[in-house]
Amino acid sequence: RLRLHDGKLIKDRRYHLRTYPNCFVAKELTDWLIDHKEAPDRETGIRLMQKLMDHYIIHHVCDEHSDYKDAKLLYRFRKDDGTFPLSKDVKVFMRGQSLYEKLVSVEESILKVREENSVKYQRTFLGCEMIDWLVQEGEAENRTEAVELGRALLEHGIIQHVSNRHHFFDSDILYQFRINFRRRCRLTELLNENSSRTLSESPDSPFCLRKLNPDPGNTSFLSVQTNKEIKIVSAVRRSSITSLAGNSNAYFSTTPTLVFPPVAECNPKSVLKRPVTNEELLSPGAPYVKKTLTIVGDAVGWGFVVRGGRPCHIQAVDPGGPAAAAGMKVCQFVFSVNGMYVLHLDYQTISSLIMTGPRTLVMEVMEAIE
């Protein structure tokens, strides 16, 4: 966007006696993408711009076209007309970017190379140091507010404990930024994203896992460029998927994805002793109690399996994962996900709601009274 402003492709344009500020002509932009080697051909350029439209970054000036047309039509960046949707997730991301830029720009930065358990980590900081800095720089009014900010950054995947074992605390625990905001991405990388993959394309995927790293390889630092001086350690932990699949290796050896062995290999049959209906669950005096679970996903995900439908149930729980720590158990029935009633939904829909929602997951489950 800034390069287009500098190149005068974005400017006020007049059409049918009306002036449209800060807009560009689609056909001219496609030419520009090819000339500046941002796209190898027109087809790729169109796909790239459609991706930006799908993510609410650009739109037609009159919103008369929901798709990007390689024609003499006027489009505009939403940041140029104030229509960019500033959701909570976007606000936290932008706040993290602002803090990162501020931290790496100062000479005596708290971001330093530090060692923990004989492993060196780049650009790390202690939790208490970050709290001191946030209060000193006026980024937070007090230490309590600074802790809340740090927790929001961690829950949105912007910072992390170096070995993914702790939430954010005002202590001497070591953290690092997961995102290198200064890395300049090429537009064509957008087309390689597989975060838009839906469960319907892979119905046999049993685990509700958030794939935090869009790039292949073992890295716990998102979008980092290859650097010989950086030793990157993949965050791994024990997972039930290995035992369910009959794998002798007790640890993930690579960054986990949304694709796992077919369900027939992982969960051959339901853990429920008998089918249960919604009417049975909700009938007065039914032997079930409702519980609320708050699950903070880690670098691997949340660590549980949803199966069935109307109602769905918990098929398996990773004993070392966040779900187990929050009190999730097999055979519980899923009542709501992040405030949404889901007893009438199937497991694919519920899993999709979980994966596309916030990293901190709030679930209501119904558990049989023993």
mmCIF file of C-alpha atoms in Angstrom:
data_model
loop_
_atom_site.group_PDB
_atom_site.id
_atom_site.type_symbol
_atom_site.label_atom_id
_atom_site.label_comp_id
_atom_site.label_asym_id
_atom_site.label_seq_id
_atom_site.Cartn_x
_atom_site.Cartn_y
_atom_site.Cartn_z
ATOM 1 C CA ARG A 1 0.000 0.000 0.000
ATOM 2 C CA LEU A 2 2.744 2.447 0.917
ATOM 3 C CA ARG A 3 4.705 1.606 -2.230
ATOM 4 C CA LEU A 4 1.614 2.252 -4.334
ATOM 5 C CA HIS A 5 1.172 5.625 -2.664
ATOM 6 C CA ASP A 6 4.815 6.491 -3.378
ATOM 7 C CA GLY A 7 4.429 5.394 -7.003
ATOM 8 C CA LYS A 8 1.296 7.561 -7.414
ATOM 9 C CA LEU A 9 -0.827 4.554 -8.362
ATOM 10 C CA ILE A 10 -3.042 5.431 -5.425
ATOM 11 C CA LYS A 11 -4.507 8.894 -5.894
ATOM 12 C CA ASP A 12 -7.772 10.803 -6.131
ATOM 13 C CA ARG A 13 -9.606 9.840 -9.307
ATOM 14 C CA ARG A 14 -12.683 11.269 -10.988
ATOM 15 C CA TYR A 15 -15.370 9.097 -12.564
ATOM 16 C CA HIS A 16 -18.875 10.119 -13.710
ATOM 17 C CA LEU A 17 -18.576 13.612 -12.181
ATOM 18 C CA ARG A 18 -17.592 12.168 -8.813
ATOM 19 C CA THR A 19 -14.171 12.172 -7.167
ATOM 20 C CA TYR A 20 -13.002 9.014 -5.375
ATOM 21 C CA PRO A 21 -10.062 9.724 -3.039
ATOM 22 C CA ASN A 22 -7.085 7.384 -2.543
ATOM 23 C CA CYS A 23 -8.023 4.713 -5.064
ATOM 24 C CA PHE A 24 -6.311 2.697 -7.786
ATOM 25 C CA VAL A 25 -7.303 1.187 -11.117
ATOM 26 C CA ALA A 26 -7.319 -2.615 -10.987
ATOM 27 C CA LYS A 27 -5.804 -3.079 -14.452
ATOM 28 C CA GLU A 28 -2.974 -0.627 -13.663
ATOM 29 C CA LEU A 29 -2.247 -2.420 -10.397
ATOM 30 C CA THR A 30 -2.028 -5.801 -12.135
ATOM 31 C CA ASP A 31 0.494 -4.254 -14.553
ATOM 32 C CA TRP A 32 2.445 -2.890 -11.585
ATOM 33 C CA LEU A 33 2.564 -6.288 -9.844
ATOM 34 C CA ILE A 34 4.096 -7.876 -12.933
ATOM 35 C CA ASP A 35 6.526 -4.993 -13.602
ATOM 36 C CA HIS A 36 7.781 -5.103 -10.001
ATOM 37 C CA LYS A 37 8.010 -8.919 -9.985
ATOM 38 C CA GLU A 38 5.395 -9.266 -7.266
ATOM 39 C CA ALA A 39 3.463 -11.606 -9.583
ATOM 40 C CA PRO A 40 4.752 -13.703 -12.519
ATOM 41 C CA ASP A 41 1.598 -13.244 -14.608
ATOM 42 C CA ARG A 42 -1.818 -11.593 -14.634
ATOM 43 C CA GLU A 43 -3.627 -14.651 -13.333
ATOM 44 C CA THR A 44 -1.422 -14.774 -10.224
ATOM 45 C CA GLY A 45 -1.812 -11.017 -9.745
ATOM 46 C CA ILE A 46 -5.590 -11.364 -9.806
ATOM 47 C CA ARG A 47 -5.447 -14.206 -7.263
ATOM 48 C CA LEU A 48 -3.246 -12.104 -4.986
ATOM 49 C CA MET A 49 -5.617 -9.143 -5.054
ATOM 50 C CA GLN A 50 -8.588 -11.443 -4.493
ATOM 51 C CA LYS A 51 -6.809 -12.727 -1.399
ATOM 52 C CA LEU A 52 -6.567 -9.156 -0.115
ATOM 53 C CA MET A 53 -10.265 -8.649 -0.813
ATOM 54 C CA ASP A 54 -11.139 -11.853 1.026
ATOM 55 C CA HIS A 55 -9.227 -10.552 4.051
ATOM 56 C CA TYR A 56 -11.001 -7.162 3.964
ATOM 57 C CA ILE A 57 -7.833 -5.281 3.053
ATOM 58 C CA ILE A 58 -9.074 -3.810 -0.236
ATOM 59 C CA HIS A 59 -12.562 -3.343 -1.716
ATOM 60 C CA HIS A 60 -14.353 -1.836 -4.683
ATOM 61 C CA VAL A 61 -14.943 1.881 -4.053
ATOM 62 C CA CYS A 62 -18.725 1.432 -4.285
ATOM 63 C CA ASP A 63 -18.756 -2.177 -3.048
ATOM 64 C CA GLU A 64 -20.501 -3.183 -6.270
ATOM 65 C CA HIS A 65 -18.055 -6.027 -6.936
ATOM 66 C CA SER A 66 -17.224 -8.703 -4.391
ATOM 67 C CA ASP A 67 -14.396 -10.054 -6.523
ATOM 68 C CA TYR A 68 -11.294 -8.457 -8.032
ATOM 69 C CA LYS A 69 -11.636 -7.811 -11.767
ATOM 70 C CA ASP A 70 -8.626 -7.067 -13.970
ATOM 71 C CA ALA A 71 -10.379 -4.097 -15.575
ATOM 72 C CA LYS A 72 -10.697 -0.316 -15.409
ATOM 73 C CA LEU A 73 -12.487 -0.474 -12.070
ATOM 74 C CA LEU A 74 -11.604 1.540 -8.979
ATOM 75 C CA TYR A 75 -10.566 -0.192 -5.769
ATOM 76 C CA ARG A 76 -9.275 1.167 -2.491
ATOM 77 C CA PHE A 77 -7.356 0.008 0.573
ATOM 78 C CA ARG A 78 -9.672 -0.023 3.573
ATOM 79 C CA LYS A 79 -6.989 1.680 5.662
ATOM 80 C CA ASP A 80 -7.297 4.662 3.303
ATOM 81 C CA ASP A 81 -11.026 5.155 3.845
ATOM 82 C CA GLY A 82 -11.379 4.089 7.476
ATOM 83 C CA THR A 83 -13.345 0.898 6.777
ATOM 84 C CA PHE A 84 -10.619 -1.538 7.841
ATOM 85 C CA PRO A 85 -12.220 -3.770 10.513
ATOM 86 C CA LEU A 86 -10.345 -3.233 13.767
ATOM 87 C CA SER A 87 -11.357 -6.363 15.630
ATOM 88 C CA LYS A 88 -9.786 -7.269 18.960
ATOM 89 C CA ASP A 89 -7.392 -9.665 17.219
ATOM 90 C CA VAL A 90 -6.242 -6.971 14.776
ATOM 91 C CA LYS A 91 -5.799 -4.420 17.567
ATOM 92 C CA VAL A 92 -3.651 -6.807 19.608
ATOM 93 C CA PHE A 93 -1.578 -7.684 16.534
ATOM 94 C CA MET A 94 -0.991 -3.995 15.713
ATOM 95 C CA ARG A 95 -0.110 -3.267 19.339
ATOM 96 C CA GLY A 96 2.416 -6.099 19.280
ATOM 97 C CA GLN A 97 3.932 -4.768 16.062
ATOM 98 C CA SER A 98 4.207 -1.268 17.553
ATOM 99 C CA LEU A 99 5.930 -2.558 20.704
ATOM 100 C CA TYR A 100 8.309 -4.727 18.679
ATOM 101 C CA GLU A 101 9.360 -1.805 16.474
ATOM 102 C CA LYS A 102 9.896 0.369 19.535
ATOM 103 C CA LEU A 103 11.980 -2.275 21.291
ATOM 104 C CA VAL A 104 14.294 -3.083 18.372
ATOM 105 C CA SER A 105 14.848 0.600 17.565
ATOM 106 C CA VAL A 106 16.473 1.606 20.863
ATOM 107 C CA GLU A 107 20.162 1.076 21.619
ATOM 108 C CA GLU A 108 19.812 -0.363 25.131
ATOM 109 C CA SER A 109 16.942 -2.673 24.314
ATOM 110 C CA ILE A 110 15.700 -5.301 26.753
ATOM 111 C CA LEU A 111 15.666 -7.727 23.809
ATOM 112 C CA LYS A 112 18.879 -9.730 24.162
ATOM 113 C CA VAL A 113 20.433 -13.105 23.431
ATOM 114 C CA ARG A 114 19.908 -15.247 26.516
ATOM 115 C CA GLU A 115 20.464 -18.871 27.403
ATOM 116 C CA GLU A 116 18.148 -21.325 29.107
ATOM 117 C CA ASN A 117 18.930 -25.010 29.611
ATOM 118 C CA SER A 118 22.068 -24.647 27.441
ATOM 119 C CA VAL A 119 20.041 -23.279 24.510
ATOM 120 C CA LYS A 120 20.545 -19.729 23.234
ATOM 121 C CA TYR A 121 17.493 -17.715 22.188
ATOM 122 C CA GLN A 122 17.546 -14.510 20.155
ATOM 123 C CA ARG A 123 15.769 -11.288 21.164
ATOM 124 C CA THR A 124 14.434 -12.525 24.470
ATOM 125 C CA PHE A 125 13.217 -10.626 27.521
ATOM 126 C CA LEU A 126 12.308 -11.400 31.111
ATOM 127 C CA GLY A 127 8.673 -10.953 32.059
ATOM 128 C CA CYS A 128 9.512 -8.500 34.854
ATOM 129 C CA GLU A 129 11.774 -6.509 32.495
ATOM 130 C CA MET A 130 8.963 -6.151 29.999
ATOM 131 C CA ILE A 131 6.623 -4.991 32.772
ATOM 132 C CA ASP A 132 9.181 -2.381 33.904
ATOM 133 C CA TRP A 133 9.640 -1.159 30.328
ATOM 134 C CA LEU A 134 5.901 -0.944 29.548
ATOM 135 C CA VAL A 135 5.240 1.156 32.657
ATOM 136 C CA GLN A 136 8.352 3.318 32.139
ATOM 137 C CA GLU A 137 7.463 4.059 28.498
ATOM 138 C CA GLY A 138 3.839 4.851 29.298
ATOM 139 C CA GLU A 139 2.572 1.824 27.375
ATOM 140 C CA ALA A 140 0.721 0.759 30.535
ATOM 141 C CA GLU A 141 -0.402 2.762 33.541
ATOM 142 C CA ASN A 142 0.618 0.178 36.115
ATOM 143 C CA ARG A 143 2.044 -3.305 36.475
ATOM 144 C CA THR A 144 -1.377 -4.970 36.531
ATOM 145 C CA GLU A 145 -2.300 -3.391 33.193
ATOM 146 C CA ALA A 146 1.103 -4.362 31.796
ATOM 147 C CA VAL A 147 0.572 -7.999 32.795
ATOM 148 C CA GLU A 148 -2.825 -7.988 31.061
ATOM 149 C CA LEU A 149 -1.182 -6.629 27.904
ATOM 150 C CA GLY A 150 1.533 -9.296 28.041
ATOM 151 C CA ARG A 151 -1.062 -12.024 28.468
ATOM 152 C CA ALA A 152 -3.041 -10.737 25.485
ATOM 153 C CA LEU A 153 0.124 -10.763 23.359
ATOM 154 C CA LEU A 154 0.870 -14.343 24.387
ATOM 155 C CA GLU A 155 -2.680 -15.575 23.833
ATOM 156 C CA HIS A 156 -2.623 -14.128 20.316
ATOM 157 C CA GLY A 157 0.649 -15.878 19.461
ATOM 158 C CA ILE A 158 2.808 -12.726 19.317
ATOM 159 C CA ILE A 159 5.074 -13.606 22.235
ATOM 160 C CA GLN A 160 5.712 -16.917 23.956
ATOM 161 C CA HIS A 161 7.631 -18.519 26.776
ATOM 162 C CA VAL A 162 10.798 -19.846 25.142
ATOM 163 C CA SER A 163 9.806 -23.454 25.792
ATOM 164 C CA ASN A 164 6.022 -22.925 25.806
ATOM 165 C CA ARG A 165 5.581 -23.943 29.423
ATOM 166 C CA HIS A 166 4.234 -20.768 31.021
ATOM 167 C CA HIS A 167 1.701 -18.034 30.493
ATOM 168 C CA PHE A 168 2.914 -14.440 30.908
ATOM 169 C CA PHE A 169 3.895 -13.460 34.453
ATOM 170 C CA ASP A 170 5.600 -10.538 36.185
ATOM 171 C CA SER A 171 8.684 -12.629 36.996
ATOM 172 C CA ASP A 172 12.133 -13.599 35.707
ATOM 173 C CA ILE A 173 10.658 -16.147 33.260
ATOM 174 C CA LEU A 174 12.166 -15.900 29.755
ATOM 175 C CA TYR A 175 9.992 -14.935 26.771
ATOM 176 C CA GLN A 176 10.563 -14.047 23.124
ATOM 177 C CA PHE A 177 8.643 -12.588 20.192
ATOM 178 C CA ARG A 178 7.281 -15.294 17.886
ATOM 179 C CA ILE A 179 6.858 -12.905 14.951
ATOM 180 C CA ASN A 180 9.622 -11.027 13.183
ATOM 181 C CA PHE A 181 7.588 -7.982 12.191
ATOM 182 C CA ARG A 182 10.500 -6.534 10.230
ATOM 183 C CA ARG A 183 10.668 -9.367 7.770
ATOM 184 C CA ARG A 184 9.313 -8.192 4.443
ATOM 185 C CA CYS A 185 7.043 -10.825 2.932
ATOM 186 C CA ARG A 186 6.464 -11.222 -0.777
ATOM 187 C CA LEU A 187 2.852 -11.087 -1.864
ATOM 188 C CA THR A 188 3.093 -14.501 -3.511
ATOM 189 C CA GLU A 189 3.582 -16.037 -0.037
ATOM 190 C CA LEU A 190 -0.126 -15.371 0.544
ATOM 191 C CA LEU A 191 -0.974 -18.038 -2.005
ATOM 192 C CA ASN A 192 1.035 -20.649 -0.096
ATOM 193 C CA GLU A 193 -0.980 -20.222 3.084
ATOM 194 C CA ASN A 194 -2.839 -23.320 4.139
ATOM 195 C CA SER A 195 -4.547 -21.686 7.110
ATOM 196 C CA SER A 196 -7.686 -21.371 4.998
ATOM 197 C CA ARG A 197 -7.911 -25.146 4.697
ATOM 198 C CA THR A 198 -11.266 -26.317 5.984
ATOM 199 C CA LEU A 199 -12.121 -29.478 7.830
ATOM 200 C CA SER A 200 -14.395 -30.511 4.981
ATOM 201 C CA GLU A 201 -11.258 -30.977 2.875
ATOM 202 C CA SER A 202 -9.812 -33.266 5.513
ATOM 203 C CA PRO A 203 -12.731 -34.856 7.376
ATOM 204 C CA ASP A 204 -10.513 -37.464 9.013
ATOM 205 C CA SER A 205 -8.489 -34.914 10.975
ATOM 206 C CA PRO A 206 -9.274 -35.789 14.596
ATOM 207 C CA PHE A 207 -7.508 -33.075 16.556
ATOM 208 C CA CYS A 208 -8.717 -29.502 16.967
ATOM 209 C CA LEU A 209 -5.278 -27.959 16.528
ATOM 210 C CA ARG A 210 -4.425 -24.378 15.669
ATOM 211 C CA LYS A 211 -1.527 -24.331 13.224
ATOM 212 C CA LEU A 212 0.452 -21.366 14.489
ATOM 213 C CA ASN A 213 3.307 -21.702 12.017
ATOM 214 C CA PRO A 214 2.331 -21.294 8.334
ATOM 215 C CA ASP A 215 5.819 -22.148 7.101
ATOM 216 C CA PRO A 216 7.306 -25.653 6.944
ATOM 217 C CA GLY A 217 10.175 -26.564 9.191
ATOM 218 C CA ASN A 218 10.825 -26.800 12.901
ATOM 219 C CA THR A 219 10.578 -23.267 14.185
ATOM 220 C CA SER A 220 8.973 -21.618 17.150
ATOM 221 C CA PHE A 221 9.679 -18.126 15.737
ATOM 222 C CA LEU A 222 7.168 -17.250 13.050
ATOM 223 C CA SER A 223 8.338 -15.720 9.776
ATOM 224 C CA VAL A 224 11.980 -15.624 10.828
ATOM 225 C CA GLN A 225 14.552 -15.467 8.066
ATOM 226 C CA THR A 226 17.284 -18.062 7.879
ATOM 227 C CA ASN A 227 20.208 -16.902 9.981
ATOM 228 C CA LYS A 228 23.233 -19.005 10.886
ATOM 229 C CA GLU A 229 23.572 -17.172 14.192
ATOM 230 C CA ILE A 230 20.077 -18.123 15.325
ATOM 231 C CA LYS A 231 19.551 -21.472 16.948
ATOM 232 C CA ILE A 232 15.867 -22.254 16.694
ATOM 233 C CA VAL A 233 14.390 -24.914 18.903
ATOM 234 C CA SER A 234 11.103 -26.519 17.999
ATOM 235 C CA ALA A 235 8.638 -26.571 20.859
ATOM 236 C CA VAL A 236 7.476 -30.166 21.242
ATOM 237 C CA ARG A 237 5.658 -32.037 23.930
ATOM 238 C CA ARG A 238 4.159 -35.436 24.508
ATOM 239 C CA SER A 239 0.888 -36.003 22.686
ATOM 240 C CA SER A 240 -1.707 -38.739 22.739
ATOM 241 C CA ILE A 241 -1.852 -38.757 18.948
ATOM 242 C CA THR A 242 1.286 -40.904 18.861
ATOM 243 C CA SER A 243 -0.133 -43.620 21.061
ATOM 244 C CA LEU A 244 -3.524 -43.464 19.348
ATOM 245 C CA ALA A 245 -1.896 -43.945 15.968
ATOM 246 C CA GLY A 246 0.386 -46.690 17.212
ATOM 247 C CA ASN A 247 3.525 -44.608 16.701
ATOM 248 C CA SER A 248 6.468 -45.634 18.850
ATOM 249 C CA ASN A 249 7.891 -42.097 18.804
ATOM 250 C CA ALA A 250 6.522 -40.296 21.844
ATOM 251 C CA TYR A 251 7.195 -36.807 20.514
ATOM 252 C CA PHE A 252 6.306 -34.803 17.446
ATOM 253 C CA SER A 253 9.416 -34.613 15.298
ATOM 254 C CA THR A 254 8.054 -31.868 13.070
ATOM 255 C CA THR A 255 5.720 -28.943 13.380
ATOM 256 C CA PRO A 256 2.207 -30.424 13.697
ATOM 257 C CA THR A 257 -0.327 -29.683 10.984
ATOM 258 C CA LEU A 258 -4.052 -30.137 10.705
ATOM 259 C CA VAL A 259 -3.595 -33.452 8.902
ATOM 260 C CA PHE A 260 -3.281 -36.614 10.948
ATOM 261 C CA PRO A 261 -3.682 -40.328 10.180
ATOM 262 C CA PRO A 262 -7.203 -41.396 9.200
ATOM 263 C CA VAL A 263 -9.693 -41.662 12.023
ATOM 264 C CA ALA A 264 -9.983 -45.420 11.540
ATOM 265 C CA GLU A 265 -6.390 -45.709 12.740
ATOM 266 C CA CYS A 266 -6.705 -43.176 15.571
ATOM 267 C CA ASN A 267 -10.149 -43.706 17.056
ATOM 268 C CA PRO A 268 -11.708 -46.937 15.735
ATOM 269 C CA LYS A 269 -14.916 -46.560 17.740
ATOM 270 C CA SER A 270 -16.717 -44.107 19.966
ATOM 271 C CA VAL A 271 -15.760 -43.935 23.638
ATOM 272 C CA LEU A 272 -19.446 -43.594 24.560
ATOM 273 C CA LYS A 273 -20.992 -46.717 26.043
ATOM 274 C CA ARG A 274 -24.310 -45.863 24.381
ATOM 275 C CA PRO A 275 -25.776 -43.064 22.219
ATOM 276 C CA VAL A 276 -27.107 -40.022 24.109
ATOM 277 C CA THR A 277 -29.672 -37.577 22.695
ATOM 278 C CA ASN A 278 -30.042 -33.838 23.318
ATOM 279 C CA GLU A 279 -33.428 -34.469 24.892
ATOM 280 C CA GLU A 280 -31.833 -36.814 27.397
ATOM 281 C CA LEU A 281 -29.115 -34.297 28.249
ATOM 282 C CA LEU A 282 -31.526 -31.405 28.751
ATOM 283 C CA SER A 283 -34.403 -33.203 30.448
ATOM 284 C CA PRO A 284 -35.197 -32.054 34.029
ATOM 285 C CA GLY A 285 -33.359 -34.070 36.630
ATOM 286 C CA ALA A 286 -30.987 -35.625 34.107
ATOM 287 C CA PRO A 287 -27.791 -37.003 35.728
ATOM 288 C CA TYR A 288 -25.532 -34.457 34.034
ATOM 289 C CA VAL A 289 -23.726 -31.382 35.351
ATOM 290 C CA LYS A 290 -22.568 -28.456 33.245
ATOM 291 C CA LYS A 291 -18.969 -27.235 33.583
ATOM 292 C CA THR A 292 -17.161 -24.252 32.048
ATOM 293 C CA LEU A 293 -13.600 -24.856 30.817
ATOM 294 C CA THR A 294 -11.142 -22.124 29.804
ATOM 295 C CA ILE A 295 -8.389 -23.587 27.625
ATOM 296 C CA VAL A 296 -5.372 -21.561 26.479
ATOM 297 C CA GLY A 297 -3.904 -23.196 23.380
ATOM 298 C CA ASP A 298 -0.150 -23.747 23.281
ATOM 299 C CA ALA A 299 2.247 -24.098 20.336
ATOM 300 C CA VAL A 300 0.775 -27.497 19.474
ATOM 301 C CA GLY A 301 -2.884 -26.635 19.936
ATOM 302 C CA TRP A 302 -5.517 -27.459 22.542
ATOM 303 C CA GLY A 303 -5.034 -31.221 22.675
ATOM 304 C CA PHE A 304 -8.400 -32.922 22.411
ATOM 305 C CA VAL A 305 -10.617 -34.798 19.961
ATOM 306 C CA VAL A 306 -14.237 -33.923 19.160
ATOM 307 C CA ARG A 307 -16.436 -36.589 17.613
ATOM 308 C CA GLY A 308 -20.077 -37.381 16.977
ATOM 309 C CA GLY A 309 -22.885 -34.923 16.434
ATOM 310 C CA ARG A 310 -26.113 -33.625 17.961
ATOM 311 C CA PRO A 311 -24.606 -33.802 20.561
ATOM 312 C CA CYS A 312 -20.832 -33.997 20.040
ATOM 313 C CA HIS A 313 -18.641 -35.585 22.656
ATOM 314 C CA ILE A 314 -14.985 -35.518 23.695
ATOM 315 C CA GLN A 315 -13.421 -38.602 22.165
ATOM 316 C CA ALA A 316 -9.854 -38.230 23.477
ATOM 317 C CA VAL A 317 -7.787 -35.818 25.573
ATOM 318 C CA ASP A 318 -4.022 -35.363 25.424
ATOM 319 C CA PRO A 319 -2.961 -35.968 29.066
ATOM 320 C CA GLY A 320 -0.123 -33.426 28.735
ATOM 321 C CA GLY A 321 -2.109 -30.769 26.885
ATOM 322 C CA PRO A 322 -3.985 -27.575 27.798
ATOM 323 C CA ALA A 323 -7.425 -29.231 27.636
ATOM 324 C CA ALA A 324 -6.495 -31.826 30.255
ATOM 325 C CA ALA A 325 -5.046 -29.111 32.472
ATOM 326 C CA ALA A 326 -8.365 -27.229 32.241
ATOM 327 C CA GLY A 327 -10.320 -30.296 33.395
ATOM 328 C CA MET A 328 -11.528 -31.762 30.113
ATOM 329 C CA LYS A 329 -12.337 -35.487 30.140
ATOM 330 C CA VAL A 330 -13.462 -38.058 27.597
ATOM 331 C CA CYS A 331 -17.219 -38.639 27.257
ATOM 332 C CA GLN A 332 -18.082 -35.032 28.135
ATOM 333 C CA PHE A 333 -20.654 -33.469 25.777
ATOM 334 C CA VAL A 334 -19.970 -30.108 24.127
ATOM 335 C CA PHE A 335 -22.699 -27.631 25.098
ATOM 336 C CA SER A 336 -21.220 -24.330 23.878
ATOM 337 C CA VAL A 337 -18.070 -22.938 22.238
ATOM 338 C CA ASN A 338 -17.062 -19.347 23.018
ATOM 339 C CA GLY A 339 -20.638 -18.557 24.056
ATOM 340 C CA MET A 340 -22.277 -20.238 21.036
ATOM 341 C CA TYR A 341 -24.793 -23.038 21.689
ATOM 342 C CA VAL A 342 -23.612 -26.095 19.715
ATOM 343 C CA LEU A 343 -25.595 -29.134 20.862
ATOM 344 C CA HIS A 344 -27.306 -29.233 17.450
ATOM 345 C CA LEU A 345 -24.048 -29.184 15.424
ATOM 346 C CA ASP A 346 -21.793 -31.953 14.093
ATOM 347 C CA TYR A 347 -18.133 -32.357 15.034
ATOM 348 C CA GLN A 348 -16.778 -30.879 11.776
ATOM 349 C CA THR A 349 -18.666 -27.625 12.377
ATOM 350 C CA ILE A 350 -17.670 -27.448 16.029
ATOM 351 C CA SER A 351 -14.017 -28.160 15.220
ATOM 352 C CA SER A 352 -14.089 -25.406 12.596
ATOM 353 C CA LEU A 353 -15.530 -22.962 15.156
ATOM 354 C CA ILE A 354 -12.727 -23.830 17.547
ATOM 355 C CA MET A 355 -9.910 -23.491 15.009
ATOM 356 C CA THR A 356 -11.137 -20.183 13.601
ATOM 357 C CA GLY A 357 -11.824 -18.698 17.027
ATOM 358 C CA PRO A 358 -9.484 -17.107 19.586
ATOM 359 C CA ARG A 359 -6.567 -18.985 21.046
ATOM 360 C CA THR A 360 -8.179 -18.821 24.485
ATOM 361 C CA LEU A 361 -11.101 -21.219 24.176
ATOM 362 C CA VAL A 362 -14.102 -21.118 26.506
ATOM 363 C CA MET A 363 -16.200 -24.288 26.370
ATOM 364 C CA GLU A 364 -19.222 -25.452 28.323
ATOM 365 C CA VAL A 365 -19.408 -29.212 28.631
ATOM 366 C CA MET A 366 -21.921 -31.567 30.192
ATOM 367 C CA GLU A 367 -20.533 -34.380 32.287
ATOM 368 C CA ALA A 368 -22.284 -37.410 33.693
ATOM 369 C CA ILE A 369 -22.688 -37.386 37.462
ATOM 370 C CA GLU A 370 -20.867 -40.369 38.901
#
